[in-house]
PDB file of C-alpha atoms and ligand atoms in Angstrom:
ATOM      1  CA  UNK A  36    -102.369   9.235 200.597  1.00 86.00           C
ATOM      2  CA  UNK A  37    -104.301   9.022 197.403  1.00 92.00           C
ATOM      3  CA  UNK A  38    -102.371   6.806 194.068  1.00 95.00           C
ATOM      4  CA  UNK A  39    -103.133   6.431 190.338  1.00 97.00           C
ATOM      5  CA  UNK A  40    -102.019   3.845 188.775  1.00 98.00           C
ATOM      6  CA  UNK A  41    -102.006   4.442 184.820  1.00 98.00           C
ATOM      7  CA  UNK A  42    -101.223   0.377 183.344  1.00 97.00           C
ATOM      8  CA  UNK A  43    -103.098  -0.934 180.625  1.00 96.00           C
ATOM      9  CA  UNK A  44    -101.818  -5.002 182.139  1.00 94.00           C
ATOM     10  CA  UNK A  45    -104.967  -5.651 184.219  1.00 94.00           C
ATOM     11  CA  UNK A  46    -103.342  -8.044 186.310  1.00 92.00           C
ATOM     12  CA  UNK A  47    -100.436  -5.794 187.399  1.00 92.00           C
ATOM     13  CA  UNK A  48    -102.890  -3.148 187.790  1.00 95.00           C
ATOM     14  CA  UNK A  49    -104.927  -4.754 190.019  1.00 93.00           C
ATOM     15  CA  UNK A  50    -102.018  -6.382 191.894  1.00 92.00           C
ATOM     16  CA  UNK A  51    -100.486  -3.151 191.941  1.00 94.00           C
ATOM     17  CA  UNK A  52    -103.797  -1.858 193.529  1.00 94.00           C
ATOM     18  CA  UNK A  53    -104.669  -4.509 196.057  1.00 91.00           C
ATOM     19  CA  UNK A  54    -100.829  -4.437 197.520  1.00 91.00           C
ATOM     20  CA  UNK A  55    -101.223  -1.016 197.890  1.00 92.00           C
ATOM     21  CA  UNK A  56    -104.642  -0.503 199.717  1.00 89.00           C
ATOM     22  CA  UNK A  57    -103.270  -3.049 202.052  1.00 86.00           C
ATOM     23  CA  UNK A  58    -100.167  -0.595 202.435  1.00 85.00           C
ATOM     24  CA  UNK A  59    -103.001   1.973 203.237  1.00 84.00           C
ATOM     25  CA  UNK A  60    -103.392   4.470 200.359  1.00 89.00           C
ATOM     26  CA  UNK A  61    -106.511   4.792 198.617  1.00 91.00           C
ATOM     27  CA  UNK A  62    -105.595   3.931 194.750  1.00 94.00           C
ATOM     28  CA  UNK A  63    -107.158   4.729 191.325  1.00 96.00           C
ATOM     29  CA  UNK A  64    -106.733   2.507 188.388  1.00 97.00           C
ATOM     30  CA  UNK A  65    -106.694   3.790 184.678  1.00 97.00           C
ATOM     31  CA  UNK A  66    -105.923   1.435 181.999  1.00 97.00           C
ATOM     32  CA  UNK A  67    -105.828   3.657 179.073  1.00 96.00           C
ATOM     33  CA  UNK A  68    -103.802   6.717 178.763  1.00 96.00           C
ATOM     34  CA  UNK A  69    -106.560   8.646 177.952  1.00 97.00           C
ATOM     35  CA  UNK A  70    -108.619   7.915 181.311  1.00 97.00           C
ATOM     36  CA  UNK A  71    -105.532   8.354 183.307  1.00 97.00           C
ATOM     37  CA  UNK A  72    -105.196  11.539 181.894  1.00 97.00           C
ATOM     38  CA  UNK A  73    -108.575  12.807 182.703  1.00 96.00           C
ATOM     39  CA  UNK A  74    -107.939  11.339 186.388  1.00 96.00           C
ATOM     40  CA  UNK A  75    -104.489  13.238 186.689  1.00 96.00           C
ATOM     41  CA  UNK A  76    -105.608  16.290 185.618  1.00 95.00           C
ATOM     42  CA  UNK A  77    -109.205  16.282 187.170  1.00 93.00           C
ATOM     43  CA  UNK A  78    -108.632  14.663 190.342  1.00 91.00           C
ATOM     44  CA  UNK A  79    -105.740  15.258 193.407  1.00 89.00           C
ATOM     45  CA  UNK A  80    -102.793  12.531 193.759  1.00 94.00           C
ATOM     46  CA  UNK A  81    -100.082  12.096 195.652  1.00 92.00           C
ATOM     47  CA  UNK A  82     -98.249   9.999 193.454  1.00 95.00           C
ATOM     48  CA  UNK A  83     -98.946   9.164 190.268  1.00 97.00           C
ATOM     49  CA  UNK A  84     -97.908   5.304 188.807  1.00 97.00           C
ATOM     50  CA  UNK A  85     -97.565   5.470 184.915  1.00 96.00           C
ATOM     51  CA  UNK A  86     -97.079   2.901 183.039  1.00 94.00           C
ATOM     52  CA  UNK A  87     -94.980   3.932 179.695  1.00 90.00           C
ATOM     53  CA  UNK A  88     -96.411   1.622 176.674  1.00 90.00           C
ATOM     54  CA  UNK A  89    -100.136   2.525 177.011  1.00 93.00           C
ATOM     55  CA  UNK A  90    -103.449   2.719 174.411  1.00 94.00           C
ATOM     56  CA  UNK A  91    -104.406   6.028 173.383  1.00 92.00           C
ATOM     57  CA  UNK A  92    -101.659   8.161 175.588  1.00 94.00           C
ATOM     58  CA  UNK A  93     -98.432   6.448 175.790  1.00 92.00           C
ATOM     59  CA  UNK A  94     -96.840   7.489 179.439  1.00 92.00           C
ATOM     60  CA  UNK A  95     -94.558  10.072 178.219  1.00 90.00           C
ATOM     61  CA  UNK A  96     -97.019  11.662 176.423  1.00 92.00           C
ATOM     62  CA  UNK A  97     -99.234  11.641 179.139  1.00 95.00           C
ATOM     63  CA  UNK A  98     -96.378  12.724 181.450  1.00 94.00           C
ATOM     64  CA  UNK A  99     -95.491  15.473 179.735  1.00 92.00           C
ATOM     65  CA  UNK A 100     -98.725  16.755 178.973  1.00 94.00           C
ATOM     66  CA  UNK A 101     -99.737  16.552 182.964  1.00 94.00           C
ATOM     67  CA  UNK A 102     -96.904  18.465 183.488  1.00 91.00           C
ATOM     68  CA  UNK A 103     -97.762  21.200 180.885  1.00 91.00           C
ATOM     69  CA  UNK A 104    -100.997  21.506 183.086  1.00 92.00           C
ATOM     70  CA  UNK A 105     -98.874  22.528 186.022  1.00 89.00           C
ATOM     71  CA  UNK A 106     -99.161  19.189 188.257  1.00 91.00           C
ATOM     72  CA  UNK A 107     -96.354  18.589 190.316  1.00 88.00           C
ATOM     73  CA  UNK A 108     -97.695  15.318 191.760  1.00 92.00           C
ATOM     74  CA  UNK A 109     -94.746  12.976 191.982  1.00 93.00           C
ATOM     75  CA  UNK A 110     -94.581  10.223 188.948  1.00 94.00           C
ATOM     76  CA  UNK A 111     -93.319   6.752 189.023  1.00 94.00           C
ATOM     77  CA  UNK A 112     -92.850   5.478 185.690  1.00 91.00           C
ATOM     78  CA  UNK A 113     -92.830   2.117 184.702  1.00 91.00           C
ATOM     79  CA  UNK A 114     -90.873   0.686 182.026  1.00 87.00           C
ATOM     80  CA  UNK A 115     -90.595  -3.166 180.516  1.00 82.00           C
ATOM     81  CA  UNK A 116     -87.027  -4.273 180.459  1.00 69.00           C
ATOM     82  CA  UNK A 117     -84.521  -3.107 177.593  1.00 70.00           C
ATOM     83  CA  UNK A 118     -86.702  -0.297 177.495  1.00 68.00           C
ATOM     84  CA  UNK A 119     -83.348   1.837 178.816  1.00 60.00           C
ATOM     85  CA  UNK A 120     -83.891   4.724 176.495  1.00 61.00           C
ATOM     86  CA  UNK A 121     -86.872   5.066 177.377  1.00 62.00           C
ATOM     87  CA  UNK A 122     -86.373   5.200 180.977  1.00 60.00           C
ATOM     88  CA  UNK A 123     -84.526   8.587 180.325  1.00 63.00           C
ATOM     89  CA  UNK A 124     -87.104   9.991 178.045  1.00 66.00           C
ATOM     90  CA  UNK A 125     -89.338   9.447 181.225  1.00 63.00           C
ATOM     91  CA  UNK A 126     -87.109  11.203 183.213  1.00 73.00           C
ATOM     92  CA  UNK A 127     -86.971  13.970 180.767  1.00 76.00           C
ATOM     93  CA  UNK A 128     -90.409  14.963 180.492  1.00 79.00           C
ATOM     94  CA  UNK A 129     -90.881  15.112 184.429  1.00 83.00           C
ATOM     95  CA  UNK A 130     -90.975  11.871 185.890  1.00 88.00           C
ATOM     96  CA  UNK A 131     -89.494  11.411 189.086  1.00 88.00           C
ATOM     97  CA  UNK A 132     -88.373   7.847 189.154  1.00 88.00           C
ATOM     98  CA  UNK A 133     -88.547   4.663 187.077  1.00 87.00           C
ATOM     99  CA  UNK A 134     -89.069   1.537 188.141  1.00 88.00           C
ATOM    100  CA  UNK A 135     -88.408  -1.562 185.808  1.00 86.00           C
ATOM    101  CA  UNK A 136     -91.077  -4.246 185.526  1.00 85.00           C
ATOM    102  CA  UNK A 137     -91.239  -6.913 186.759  1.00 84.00           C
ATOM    103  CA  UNK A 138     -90.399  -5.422 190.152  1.00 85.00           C
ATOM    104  CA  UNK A 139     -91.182  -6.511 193.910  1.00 86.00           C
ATOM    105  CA  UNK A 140     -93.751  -4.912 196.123  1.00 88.00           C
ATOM    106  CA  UNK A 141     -91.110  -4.071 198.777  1.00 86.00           C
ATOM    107  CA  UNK A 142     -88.998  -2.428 196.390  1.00 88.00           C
ATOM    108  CA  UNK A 143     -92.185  -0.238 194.875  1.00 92.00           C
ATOM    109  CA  UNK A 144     -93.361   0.558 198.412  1.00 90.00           C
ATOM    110  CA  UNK A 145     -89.837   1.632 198.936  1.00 88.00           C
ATOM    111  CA  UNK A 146     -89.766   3.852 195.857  1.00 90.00           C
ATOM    112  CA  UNK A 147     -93.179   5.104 196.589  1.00 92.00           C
ATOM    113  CA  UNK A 148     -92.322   6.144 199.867  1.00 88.00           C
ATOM    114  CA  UNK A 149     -89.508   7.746 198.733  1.00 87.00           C
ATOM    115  CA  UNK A 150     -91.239  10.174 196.319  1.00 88.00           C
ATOM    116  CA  UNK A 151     -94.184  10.873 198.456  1.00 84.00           C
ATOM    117  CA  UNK A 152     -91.521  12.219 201.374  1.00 71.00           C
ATOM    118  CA  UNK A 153     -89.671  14.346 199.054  1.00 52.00           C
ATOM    119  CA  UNK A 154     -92.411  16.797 198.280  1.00 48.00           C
ATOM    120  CA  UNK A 155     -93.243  17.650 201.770  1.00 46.00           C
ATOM    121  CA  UNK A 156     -90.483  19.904 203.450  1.00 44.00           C
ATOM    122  CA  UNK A 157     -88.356  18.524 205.412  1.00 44.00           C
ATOM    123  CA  UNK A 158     -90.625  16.937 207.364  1.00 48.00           C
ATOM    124  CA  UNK A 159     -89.448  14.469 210.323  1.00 51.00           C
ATOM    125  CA  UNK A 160     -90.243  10.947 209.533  1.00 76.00           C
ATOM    126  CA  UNK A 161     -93.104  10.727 212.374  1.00 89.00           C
ATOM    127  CA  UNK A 162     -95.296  13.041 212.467  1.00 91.00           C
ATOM    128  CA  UNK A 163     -96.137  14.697 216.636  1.00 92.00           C
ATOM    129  CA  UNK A 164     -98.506  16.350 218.299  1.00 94.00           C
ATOM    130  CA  UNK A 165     -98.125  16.530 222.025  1.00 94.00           C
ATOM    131  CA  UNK A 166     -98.565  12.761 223.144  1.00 95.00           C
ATOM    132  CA  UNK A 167    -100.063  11.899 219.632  1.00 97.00           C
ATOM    133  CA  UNK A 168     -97.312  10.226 217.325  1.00 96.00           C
ATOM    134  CA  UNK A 169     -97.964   8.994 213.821  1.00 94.00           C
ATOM    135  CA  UNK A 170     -94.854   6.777 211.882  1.00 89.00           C
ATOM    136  CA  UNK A 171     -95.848   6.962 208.156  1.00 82.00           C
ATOM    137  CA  UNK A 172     -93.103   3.959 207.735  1.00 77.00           C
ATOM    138  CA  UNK A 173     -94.383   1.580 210.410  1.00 77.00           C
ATOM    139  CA  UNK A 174     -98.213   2.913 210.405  1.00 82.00           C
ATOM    140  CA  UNK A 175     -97.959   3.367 213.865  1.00 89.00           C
ATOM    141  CA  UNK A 176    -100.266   5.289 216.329  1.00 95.00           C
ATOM    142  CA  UNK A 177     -99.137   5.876 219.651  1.00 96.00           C
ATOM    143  CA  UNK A 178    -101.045   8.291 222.196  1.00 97.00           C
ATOM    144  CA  UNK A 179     -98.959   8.796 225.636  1.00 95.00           C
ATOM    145  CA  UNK A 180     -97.201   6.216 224.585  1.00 94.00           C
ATOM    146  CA  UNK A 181    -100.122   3.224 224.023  1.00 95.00           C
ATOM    147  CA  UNK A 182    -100.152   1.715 220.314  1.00 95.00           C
ATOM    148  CA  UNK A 183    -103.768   2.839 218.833  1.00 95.00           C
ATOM    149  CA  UNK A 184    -105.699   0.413 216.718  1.00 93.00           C
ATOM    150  CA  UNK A 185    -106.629   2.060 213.881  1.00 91.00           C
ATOM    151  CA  UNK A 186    -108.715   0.942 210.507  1.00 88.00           C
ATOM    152  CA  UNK A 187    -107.362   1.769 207.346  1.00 82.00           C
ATOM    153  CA  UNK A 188    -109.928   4.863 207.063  1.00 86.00           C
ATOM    154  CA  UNK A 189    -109.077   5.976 210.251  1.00 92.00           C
ATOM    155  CA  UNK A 190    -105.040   5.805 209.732  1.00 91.00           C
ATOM    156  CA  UNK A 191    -104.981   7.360 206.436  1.00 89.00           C
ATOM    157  CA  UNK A 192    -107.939  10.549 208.027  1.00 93.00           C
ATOM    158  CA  UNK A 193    -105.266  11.113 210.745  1.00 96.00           C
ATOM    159  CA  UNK A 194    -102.385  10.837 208.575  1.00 93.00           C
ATOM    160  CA  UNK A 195    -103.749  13.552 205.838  1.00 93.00           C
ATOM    161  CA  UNK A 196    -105.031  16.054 209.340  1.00 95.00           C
ATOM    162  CA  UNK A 197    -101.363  15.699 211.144  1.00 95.00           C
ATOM    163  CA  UNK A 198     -99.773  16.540 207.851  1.00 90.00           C
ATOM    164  CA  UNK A 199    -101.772  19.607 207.903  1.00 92.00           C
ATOM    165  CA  UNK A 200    -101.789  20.530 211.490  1.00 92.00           C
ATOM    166  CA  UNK A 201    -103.709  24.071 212.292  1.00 93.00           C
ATOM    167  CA  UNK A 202    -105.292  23.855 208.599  1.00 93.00           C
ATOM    168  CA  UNK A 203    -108.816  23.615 208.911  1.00 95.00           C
ATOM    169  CA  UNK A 204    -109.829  21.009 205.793  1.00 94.00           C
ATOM    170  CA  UNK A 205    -112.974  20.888 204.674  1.00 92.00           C
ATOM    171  CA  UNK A 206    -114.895  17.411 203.767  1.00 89.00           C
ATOM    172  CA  UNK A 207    -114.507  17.471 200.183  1.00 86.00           C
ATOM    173  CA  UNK A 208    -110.378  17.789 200.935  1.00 87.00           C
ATOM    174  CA  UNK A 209    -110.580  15.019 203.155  1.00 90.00           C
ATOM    175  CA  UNK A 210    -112.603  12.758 200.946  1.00 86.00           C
ATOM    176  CA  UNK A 211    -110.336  13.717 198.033  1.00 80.00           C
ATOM    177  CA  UNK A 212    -106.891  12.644 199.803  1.00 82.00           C
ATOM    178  CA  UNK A 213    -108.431   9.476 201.637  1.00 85.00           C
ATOM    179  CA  UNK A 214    -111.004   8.288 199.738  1.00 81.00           C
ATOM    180  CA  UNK A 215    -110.393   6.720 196.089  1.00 71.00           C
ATOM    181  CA  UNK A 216    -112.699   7.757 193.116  1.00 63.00           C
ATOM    182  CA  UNK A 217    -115.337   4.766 193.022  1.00 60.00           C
ATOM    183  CA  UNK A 218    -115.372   4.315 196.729  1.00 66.00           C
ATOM    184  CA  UNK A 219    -119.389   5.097 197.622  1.00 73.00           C
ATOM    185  CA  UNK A 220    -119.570   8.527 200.200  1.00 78.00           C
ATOM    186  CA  UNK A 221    -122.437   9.646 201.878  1.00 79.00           C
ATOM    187  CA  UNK A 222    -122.368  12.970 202.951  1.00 72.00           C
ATOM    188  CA  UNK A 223    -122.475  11.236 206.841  1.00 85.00           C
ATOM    189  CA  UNK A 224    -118.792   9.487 206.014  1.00 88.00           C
ATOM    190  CA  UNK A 225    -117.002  11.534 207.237  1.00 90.00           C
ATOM    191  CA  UNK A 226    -118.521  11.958 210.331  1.00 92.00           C
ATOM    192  CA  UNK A 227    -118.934   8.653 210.874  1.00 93.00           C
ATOM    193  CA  UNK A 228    -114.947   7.775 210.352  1.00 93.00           C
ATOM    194  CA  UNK A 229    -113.951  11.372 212.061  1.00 95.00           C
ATOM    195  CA  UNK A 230    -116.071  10.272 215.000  1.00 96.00           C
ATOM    196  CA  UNK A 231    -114.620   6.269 214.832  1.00 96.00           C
ATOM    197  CA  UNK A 232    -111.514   7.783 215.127  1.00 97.00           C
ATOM    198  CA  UNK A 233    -111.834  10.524 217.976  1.00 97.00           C
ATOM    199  CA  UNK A 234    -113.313   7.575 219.735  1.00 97.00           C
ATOM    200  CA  UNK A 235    -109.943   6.417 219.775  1.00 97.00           C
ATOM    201  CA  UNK A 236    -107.217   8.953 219.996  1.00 97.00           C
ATOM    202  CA  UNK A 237    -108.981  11.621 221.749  1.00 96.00           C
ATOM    203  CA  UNK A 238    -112.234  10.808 223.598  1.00 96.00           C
ATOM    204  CA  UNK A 239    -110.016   8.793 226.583  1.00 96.00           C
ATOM    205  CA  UNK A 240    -107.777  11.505 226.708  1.00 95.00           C
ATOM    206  CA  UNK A 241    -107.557  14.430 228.464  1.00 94.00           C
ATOM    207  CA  UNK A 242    -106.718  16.591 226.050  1.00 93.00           C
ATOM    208  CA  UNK A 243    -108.836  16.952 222.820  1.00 95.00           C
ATOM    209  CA  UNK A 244    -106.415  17.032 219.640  1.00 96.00           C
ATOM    210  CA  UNK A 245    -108.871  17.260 216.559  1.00 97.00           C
ATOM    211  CA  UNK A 246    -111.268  20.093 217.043  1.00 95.00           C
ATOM    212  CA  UNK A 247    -114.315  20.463 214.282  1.00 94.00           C
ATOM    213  CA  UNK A 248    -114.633  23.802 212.944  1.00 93.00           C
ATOM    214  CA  UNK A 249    -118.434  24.668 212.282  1.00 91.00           C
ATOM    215  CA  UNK A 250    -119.739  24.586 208.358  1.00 89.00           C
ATOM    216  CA  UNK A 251    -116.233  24.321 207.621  1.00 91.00           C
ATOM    217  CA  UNK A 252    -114.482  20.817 208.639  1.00 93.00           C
ATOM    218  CA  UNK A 253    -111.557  19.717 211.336  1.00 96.00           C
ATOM    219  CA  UNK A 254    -108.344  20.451 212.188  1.00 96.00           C
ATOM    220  CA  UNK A 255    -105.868  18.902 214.534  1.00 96.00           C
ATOM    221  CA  UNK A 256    -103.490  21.008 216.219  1.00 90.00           C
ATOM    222  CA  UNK A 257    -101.218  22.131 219.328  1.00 76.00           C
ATOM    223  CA  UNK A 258    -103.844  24.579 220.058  1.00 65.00           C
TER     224      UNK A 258
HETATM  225 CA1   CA B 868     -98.249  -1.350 179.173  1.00 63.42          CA
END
């Protein structure tokens, strides 16, 4: 799961950011309108966190305009208090939710989770694949049963595969969704986390789950 968070405040930012990449989702920071604007529209989210009073693009403009583009990525907006108008105005141009600051981190990992469920059809709240389970609320791996130990990397490459069983994705996809925009890739990543990962949920198992598909990527699947 891949955030931007568009807030001038540095320190809520980077709070903001830090709580978040311990929750396991790779996360962006813009603190201008302007570069969160060139992030939304150039890059793939799955949730976008916009802060409304902003230099250059205020977060309705930059809302709207995002919108205009044809991005449906879930928004969060973020408004100070007394800013109730406002709030609706966000909600107007295509925000999803608003959240007013200050705010705690349980209730915007509760919102966040919210909004990044909603897009994805009716999907059941842990994701299955034979003996493989994944619980995007607890961040839990079991395989036949036994709790896997997974890094960060690892979770959030098995999360963004089981969400897209029998789709082959190719490396750039995957470095897209679980990687964040500064993080340093080598073209060996990921291999190197794919491989860290079969070690664990597939290699002392029977049955082989995530399957690479020659010059094209991996896919996990029933198959
Ligand atoms: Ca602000």
């Amino acid at each position: 799961m891949r955030i931007l968070i568009v807030e001038d405040e540095v320190k809520i930012a980077n709070a903001m950011k830090r709580a978040l990449e311990l929750q396991k989702y790779a996360v962006d920071v813009a603190y201008d309108g302007h570069v969160g604007s060139d992030l939304a529209i150039g890059e793939k989210f799955d949730l976008i966190i916009l802060d409304l009073m902003l230099p250059g693009i205020d977060g309705v403009t930059l809302c709207k305009k995002i919108r205009d583009e044809g991005i449906h990525t879930p928004v969060l907006m973020l408004t100070a208090r007394g800013q109730i108008a406002d709030k609706v105005i966000g909600l107007d141009v295509g925000a999803d939710d608003y959240m007013v600051k200050p705010f705690s981190f349980e209730e915007l990992f509760a919102r966040i989770r919210a909004l990044v469920r909603r897009p994805v059809t009716v999907q059941e709240p842990v994701l299955k694949i034979r003996d493989l389970t994944l619980d995007p609320t607890a961040f839990k791996v079991k395989r036949d049963g036994k709790t896997m130990n997974l890094s960060t990397k690892e979770y959030a490459l098995l999360e963004y595969l089981m969400r897209n069983k029998n789709i082959v994705l190719t490396r750039e996809q995957i470095v897209s969704h679980v990687w964040n925009y500064d993080a340093d890739i080598l073209p060996s990543t990921v291999e190197v986390h794919m491989k860290h990962l079969r070690d664990k949920i597939d290699t002392p198992f029977p049955q082989q789950l995530i399957r690479t598909v020659r010059g094209r990527g991996y896919t996990i699947g029933e198959e």
